[in-house]
GROMACS .gro file of N, CA and C in nm:
model
  318
    1MET      N    1  -0.805   5.053   0.863
    1MET     CA    2  -0.712   5.073   0.962
    1MET      C    3  -0.778   5.189   1.054
    2PRO      N    4  -0.908   5.157   1.124
    2PRO     CA    5  -0.953   5.231   1.265
    2PRO      C    6  -0.883   5.176   1.360
    3GLU      N    7  -0.860   5.068   1.395
    3GLU     CA    8  -0.790   4.992   1.499
    3GLU      C    9  -0.643   5.033   1.489
    4PHE      N   10  -0.582   5.036   1.409
    4PHE     CA   11  -0.432   5.070   1.399
    4PHE      C   12  -0.440   5.231   1.417
    5ASN      N   13  -0.556   5.300   1.407
    5ASN     CA   14  -0.510   5.457   1.465
    5ASN      C   15  -0.547   5.437   1.585
    6GLU      N   16  -0.594   5.381   1.607
    6GLU     CA   17  -0.648   5.355   1.788
    6GLU      C   18  -0.503   5.337   1.897
    7GLU      N   19  -0.465   5.138   1.794
    7GLU     CA   20  -0.366   5.093   1.857
    7GLU      C   21  -0.263   5.236   1.883
    8ARG      N   22  -0.276   5.326   1.775
    8ARG     CA   23  -0.130   5.352   1.748
    8ARG      C   24  -0.170   5.532   1.870
    9ALA      N   25  -0.285   5.571   1.860
    9ALA     CA   26  -0.265   5.645   2.004
    9ALA      C   27  -0.269   5.607   2.092
   10ILE      N   28  -0.278   5.508   2.126
   10ILE     CA   29  -0.298   5.481   2.246
   10ILE      C   30  -0.176   5.415   2.312
   11ALA      N   31  -0.094   5.374   2.136
   11ALA     CA   32   0.103   5.313   2.205
   11ALA      C   33   0.095   5.441   2.237
   12HIS      N   34   0.103   5.626   2.165
   12HIS     CA   35   0.164   5.718   2.168
   12HIS      C   36   0.177   5.785   2.328
   13GLY      N   37   0.085   5.775   2.378
   13GLY     CA   38   0.042   5.826   2.518
   13GLY      C   39   0.056   5.701   2.575
   14SER      N   40   0.092   5.661   2.576
   14SER     CA   41   0.155   5.514   2.747
   14SER      C   42   0.288   5.521   2.690
   15GLY      N   43   0.391   5.553   2.545
   15GLY     CA   44   0.523   5.576   2.530
   15GLY      C   45   0.569   5.456   2.524
   16GLY      N   46   0.438   5.336   2.453
   16GLY     CA   47   0.461   5.247   2.403
   16GLY      C   48   0.521   5.240   2.201
   17TYR      N   49   0.494   5.273   2.182
   17TYR     CA   50   0.525   5.304   1.978
   17TYR      C   51   0.610   5.268   1.953
   18ALA      N   52   0.711   5.256   2.019
   18ALA     CA   53   0.814   5.168   1.922
   18ALA      C   54   0.778   5.048   1.932
   19LYS      N   55   0.722   4.978   2.087
   19LYS     CA   56   0.692   4.869   2.053
   19LYS      C   57   0.648   4.852   1.967
   20LEU      N   58   0.492   4.914   1.942
   20LEU     CA   59   0.366   4.928   1.796
   20LEU      C   60   0.475   4.916   1.656
   21LEU      N   61   0.543   4.958   1.642
   21LEU     CA   62   0.632   4.988   1.496
   21LEU      C   63   0.689   4.866   1.503
   22SER      N   64   0.826   4.778   1.642
   22SER     CA   65   0.823   4.664   1.600
   22SER      C   66   0.735   4.559   1.612
   23GLN      N   67   0.566   4.567   1.654
   23GLN     CA   68   0.580   4.418   1.702
   23GLN      C   69   0.506   4.454   1.440
   24ARG      N   70   0.465   4.524   1.429
   24ARG     CA   71   0.429   4.548   1.322
   24ARG      C   72   0.526   4.510   1.203
   25ALA      N   73   0.669   4.556   1.227
   25ALA     CA   74   0.759   4.457   1.093
   25ALA      C   75   0.780   4.391   1.126
   26ARG      N   76   0.749   4.308   1.250
   26ARG     CA   77   0.822   4.164   1.227
   26ARG      C   78   0.654   4.056   1.142
   27THR      N   79   0.578   4.135   1.234
   27THR     CA   80   0.409   4.080   1.123
   27THR      C   81   0.467   4.063   1.019
   28ASP      N   82   0.482   3.872   0.904
   28ASP     CA   83   0.462   3.828   0.805
   28ASP      C   84   0.338   3.895   0.704
   29ILE      N   85   0.263   3.927   0.758
   29ILE     CA   86   0.162   3.979   0.680
   29ILE      C   87   0.166   4.144   0.724
   30LEU      N   88   0.060   4.224   0.690
   30LEU     CA   89   0.057   4.335   0.798
   30LEU      C   90  -0.049   4.325   0.620
   31VAL      N   91  -0.264   4.329   0.736
   31VAL     CA   92  -0.310   4.410   0.655
   31VAL      C   93  -0.402   4.543   0.704
   32MET      N   94  -0.366   4.631   0.568
   32MET     CA   95  -0.459   4.743   0.597
   32MET      C   96  -0.562   4.742   0.545
   33ASN      N   97  -0.669   4.784   0.639
   33ASN     CA   98  -0.798   4.745   0.564
   33ASN      C   99  -0.910   4.898   0.595
   34ASP      N  100  -0.986   4.928   0.505
   34ASP     CA  101  -1.018   5.078   0.454
   34ASP      C  102  -0.923   5.181   0.435
   35LEU      N  103  -0.775   5.195   0.369
   35LEU     CA  104  -0.698   5.256   0.353
   35LEU      C  105  -0.740   5.387   0.375
   36ALA      N  106  -0.704   5.515   0.423
   36ALA     CA  107  -0.808   5.656   0.425
   36ALA      C  108  -0.936   5.634   0.376
   37MET      N  109  -0.901   5.591   0.440
   37MET     CA  110  -1.167   5.619   0.467
   37MET      C  111  -1.153   5.762   0.520
   38ALA      N  112  -1.121   5.796   0.630
   38ALA     CA  113  -1.169   5.863   0.668
   38ALA      C  114  -1.037   5.997   0.682
   39PRO      N  115  -0.973   6.110   0.653
   39PRO     CA  116  -0.861   6.223   0.653
   39PRO      C  117  -0.840   6.225   0.738
   40LEU      N  118  -0.642   6.200   0.761
   40LEU     CA  119  -0.560   6.169   0.831
   40LEU      C  120  -0.508   6.296   0.845
   41SER      N  121  -0.493   6.252   1.007
   41SER     CA  122  -0.385   6.372   1.038
   41SER      C  123  -0.223   6.356   0.992
   42ASP      N  124  -0.146   6.477   1.039
   42ASP     CA  125  -0.011   6.484   1.033
   42ASP      C  126   0.043   6.322   1.143
   43LEU      N  127  -0.010   6.329   1.190
   43LEU     CA  128   0.094   6.179   1.283
   43LEU      C  129   0.044   6.087   1.176
   44ALA      N  130  -0.071   6.071   1.243
   44ALA     CA  131  -0.130   5.911   1.100
   44ALA      C  132  -0.058   5.969   0.973
   45ARG      N  133   0.003   6.030   0.927
   45ARG     CA  134   0.094   6.003   0.817
   45ARG      C  135   0.160   5.958   0.855
   46ARG      N  136   0.294   6.052   0.913
   46ARG     CA  137   0.375   5.976   0.979
   46ARG      C  138   0.339   5.863   0.969
   47ASP      N  139   0.311   5.828   1.070
   47ASP     CA  140   0.293   5.680   1.118
   47ASP      C  141   0.284   5.559   1.012
   48LEU      N  142   0.204   5.661   0.930
   48LEU     CA  143   0.175   5.492   0.855
   48LEU      C  144   0.300   5.508   0.742
   49PHE      N  145   0.367   5.629   0.691
   49PHE     CA  146   0.485   5.573   0.625
   49PHE      C  147   0.611   5.541   0.758
   50GLU      N  148   0.640   5.552   0.868
   50GLU     CA  149   0.702   5.471   0.861
   50GLU      C  150   0.681   5.335   0.898
   51VAL      N  151   0.505   5.235   0.934
   51VAL     CA  152   0.545   5.222   0.917
   51VAL      C  153   0.497   5.060   0.780
   52VAL      N  154   0.547   5.152   0.632
   52VAL     CA  155   0.511   5.083   0.521
   52VAL      C  156   0.621   5.091   0.532
   53ASP      N  157   0.698   5.213   0.574
   53ASP     CA  158   0.901   5.229   0.534
   53ASP      C  159   1.004   5.105   0.623
   54ASP      N  160   0.908   5.054   0.722
   54ASP     CA  161   1.028   4.972   0.807
   54ASP      C  162   0.925   4.810   0.762
   55ARG      N  163   0.902   4.798   0.650
   55ARG     CA  164   0.819   4.676   0.554
   55ARG      C  165   0.880   4.689   0.464
   56HIS      N  166   0.941   4.804   0.443
   56HIS     CA  167   0.955   4.756   0.248
   56HIS      C  168   1.064   4.679   0.207
   57GLY      N  169   0.990   4.640   0.157
   57GLY     CA  170   1.150   4.514   0.098
   57GLY      C  171   1.173   4.334   0.200
   58ARG      N  172   1.100   4.374   0.340
   58ARG     CA  173   1.078   4.241   0.423
   58ARG      C  174   0.943   4.169   0.402
   59ARG      N  175   0.918   4.250   0.472
   59ARG     CA  176   0.776   4.173   0.491
   59ARG      C  177   0.665   4.242   0.380
   60SER      N  178   0.561   4.171   0.348
   60SER     CA  179   0.439   4.209   0.264
   60SER      C  180   0.350   4.274   0.361
   61VAL      N  181   0.235   4.389   0.236
   61VAL     CA  182   0.104   4.430   0.341
   61VAL      C  183   0.014   4.429   0.231
   62ILE      N  184  -0.059   4.420   0.254
   62ILE     CA  185  -0.250   4.368   0.183
   62ILE      C  186  -0.287   4.515   0.216
   63VAL      N  187  -0.318   4.616   0.119
   63VAL     CA  188  -0.399   4.740   0.134
   63VAL      C  189  -0.555   4.679   0.114
   64ALA      N  190  -0.635   4.730   0.131
   64ALA     CA  191  -0.794   4.664   0.119
   64ALA      C  192  -0.823   4.874   0.120
   65SER      N  193  -0.889   4.923   0.046
   65SER     CA  194  -0.980   5.037   0.045
   65SER      C  195  -1.129   5.039  -0.110
   66GLN      N  196  -1.194   5.151   0.008
   66GLN     CA  197  -1.268   5.122  -0.091
   66GLN      C  198  -1.296   5.255  -0.168
   67ILE      N  199  -1.222   5.306  -0.207
   67ILE     CA  200  -1.117   5.432  -0.260
   67ILE      C  201  -1.023   5.379  -0.400
   68PRO      N  202  -1.032   5.396  -0.500
   68PRO     CA  203  -1.003   5.370  -0.659
   68PRO      C  204  -0.824   5.386  -0.587
   69VAL      N  205  -0.700   5.331  -0.642
   69VAL     CA  206  -0.607   5.377  -0.589
   69VAL      C  207  -0.539   5.534  -0.655
   70GLY      N  208  -0.642   5.545  -0.832
   70GLY     CA  209  -0.570   5.643  -0.848
   70GLY      C  210  -0.568   5.793  -0.780
   71SER      N  211  -0.629   5.731  -0.650
   71SER     CA  212  -0.746   5.891  -0.595
   71SER      C  213  -0.662   5.884  -0.400
   72TRP      N  214  -0.574   5.762  -0.369
   72TRP     CA  215  -0.489   5.751  -0.310
   72TRP      C  216  -0.401   5.878  -0.277
   73ARG      N  217  -0.306   5.985  -0.366
   73ARG     CA  218  -0.260   5.988  -0.367
   73ARG      C  219  -0.328   6.143  -0.205
   74THR      N  220  -0.440   6.151  -0.320
   74THR     CA  221  -0.547   6.264  -0.255
   74THR      C  222  -0.608   6.253  -0.123
   75ALA      N  223  -0.599   6.168  -0.104
   75ALA     CA  224  -0.648   6.108   0.020
   75ALA      C  225  -0.574   6.029   0.159
   76ILE      N  226  -0.463   6.064   0.129
   76ILE     CA  227  -0.318   6.013   0.240
   76ILE      C  228  -0.312   6.159   0.281
   77GLY      N  229  -0.338   6.268   0.144
   77GLY     CA  230  -0.323   6.453   0.221
   77GLY      C  231  -0.158   6.482   0.162
   78ASP      N  232  -0.109   6.510   0.259
   78ASP     CA  233   0.102   6.577   0.262
   78ASP      C  234   0.122   6.494   0.132
   79PRO      N  235   0.113   6.560  -0.010
   79PRO     CA  236   0.180   6.521  -0.104
   79PRO      C  237   0.300   6.433  -0.124
   80THR      N  238   0.429   6.472   0.023
   80THR     CA  239   0.571   6.467   0.022
   80THR      C  240   0.498   6.309   0.087
   81LEU      N  241   0.428   6.287   0.148
   81LEU     CA  242   0.445   6.186   0.237
   81LEU      C  243   0.377   6.073   0.154
   82ALA      N  244   0.232   6.134   0.083
   82ALA     CA  245   0.189   6.021   0.027
   82ALA      C  246   0.287   5.948  -0.080
   83ASP      N  247   0.369   6.038  -0.182
   83ASP     CA  248   0.468   5.983  -0.249
   83ASP      C  249   0.509   5.879  -0.227
   84ALA      N  250   0.577   5.903  -0.036
   84ALA     CA  251   0.707   5.839  -0.032
   84ALA      C  252   0.609   5.708  -0.008
   85ILE      N  253   0.472   5.719   0.129
   85ILE     CA  254   0.406   5.587   0.125
   85ILE      C  255   0.373   5.492  -0.001
   86LEU      N  256   0.350   5.620  -0.126
   86LEU     CA  257   0.270   5.467  -0.232
   86LEU      C  258   0.399   5.450  -0.312
   87ASP      N  259   0.510   5.488  -0.348
   87ASP     CA  260   0.639   5.474  -0.405
   87ASP      C  261   0.668   5.364  -0.319
   88ARG      N  262   0.673   5.336  -0.214
   88ARG     CA  263   0.691   5.196  -0.111
   88ARG      C  264   0.579   5.089  -0.142
   89LEU      N  265   0.444   5.136  -0.099
   89LEU     CA  266   0.386   5.016  -0.183
   89LEU      C  267   0.356   4.957  -0.289
   90VAL      N  268   0.404   5.041  -0.377
   90VAL     CA  269   0.411   5.010  -0.523
   90VAL      C  270   0.505   4.881  -0.556
   91ALA      N  271   0.616   4.897  -0.534
   91ALA     CA  272   0.731   4.866  -0.522
   91ALA      C  273   0.735   4.753  -0.588
   92ALA      N  274   0.638   4.604  -0.522
   92ALA     CA  275   0.634   4.494  -0.541
   92ALA      C  276   0.484   4.474  -0.543
   93LEU      N  277   0.395   4.561  -0.671
   93LEU     CA  278   0.286   4.573  -0.644
   93LEU      C  279   0.195   4.466  -0.726
   94ALA      N  280   0.165   4.410  -0.656
   94ALA     CA  281   0.020   4.320  -0.732
   94ALA      C  282  -0.137   4.335  -0.671
   95ARG      N  283  -0.153   4.376  -0.791
   95ARG     CA  284  -0.301   4.403  -0.790
   95ARG      C  285  -0.377   4.365  -0.823
   96SER      N  286  -0.536   4.383  -0.683
   96SER     CA  287  -0.682   4.268  -0.726
   96SER      C  288  -0.794   4.364  -0.720
   97CYS      N  289  -0.850   4.431  -0.824
   97CYS     CA  290  -0.993   4.536  -0.780
   97CYS      C  291  -1.101   4.442  -0.815
   98THR      N  292  -1.186   4.431  -0.751
   98THR     CA  293  -1.297   4.404  -0.728
   98THR      C  294  -1.463   4.511  -0.757
   99ALA      N  295  -1.566   4.474  -0.810
   99ALA     CA  296  -1.670   4.621  -0.768
   99ALA      C  297  -1.751   4.499  -0.679
  100SER      N  298  -1.829   4.603  -0.557
  100SER     CA  299  -1.864   4.557  -0.502
  100SER      C  300  -2.059   4.547  -0.548
  101ALA      N  301  -2.109   4.447  -0.496
  101ALA     CA  302  -2.282   4.507  -0.542
  101ALA      C  303  -2.345   4.590  -0.552
  102GLY      N  304  -2.316   4.676  -0.483
  102GLY     CA  305  -2.367   4.793  -0.511
  102GLY      C  306  -2.338   4.886  -0.634
  103ALA      N  307  -2.194   4.850  -0.639
  103ALA     CA  308  -2.123   4.958  -0.751
  103ALA      C  309  -2.165   4.896  -0.872
  104GLU      N  310  -2.172   4.795  -0.915
  104GLU     CA  311  -2.203   4.662  -1.041
  104GLU      C  312  -2.374   4.722  -1.024
  105ARG      N  313  -2.468   4.759  -0.980
  105ARG     CA  314  -2.623   4.782  -0.986
  105ARG      C  315  -2.632   4.947  -1.046
  106ALA      N  316  -2.488   5.029  -0.992
  106ALA     CA  317  -2.560   5.126  -1.011
  106ALA      C  318  -2.480   5.213  -1.141
   0.00000   0.00000   0.00000
């Protein structure tokens, strides 16, 4: 998600945010890597909701995170937006969890 955060910040500043959303909505499979690894700003939460909502029921989203799924709501922050985002992400959920080598040794 660090790349998306940078892209959306540039897009907001240059007036190209609608174009970025349109591109994300048309991508067949969107991969969100490292979801909520850093605290999300209010704007980042709203942007994440827009992307997930635009794709809901139309296109695939793959989410990768080192944060356990049960902690995503807290990691996203705002409870209302977190619920809306997670409702859309888990509507057609296929879940695969793996443990890293470091976690297996712990």
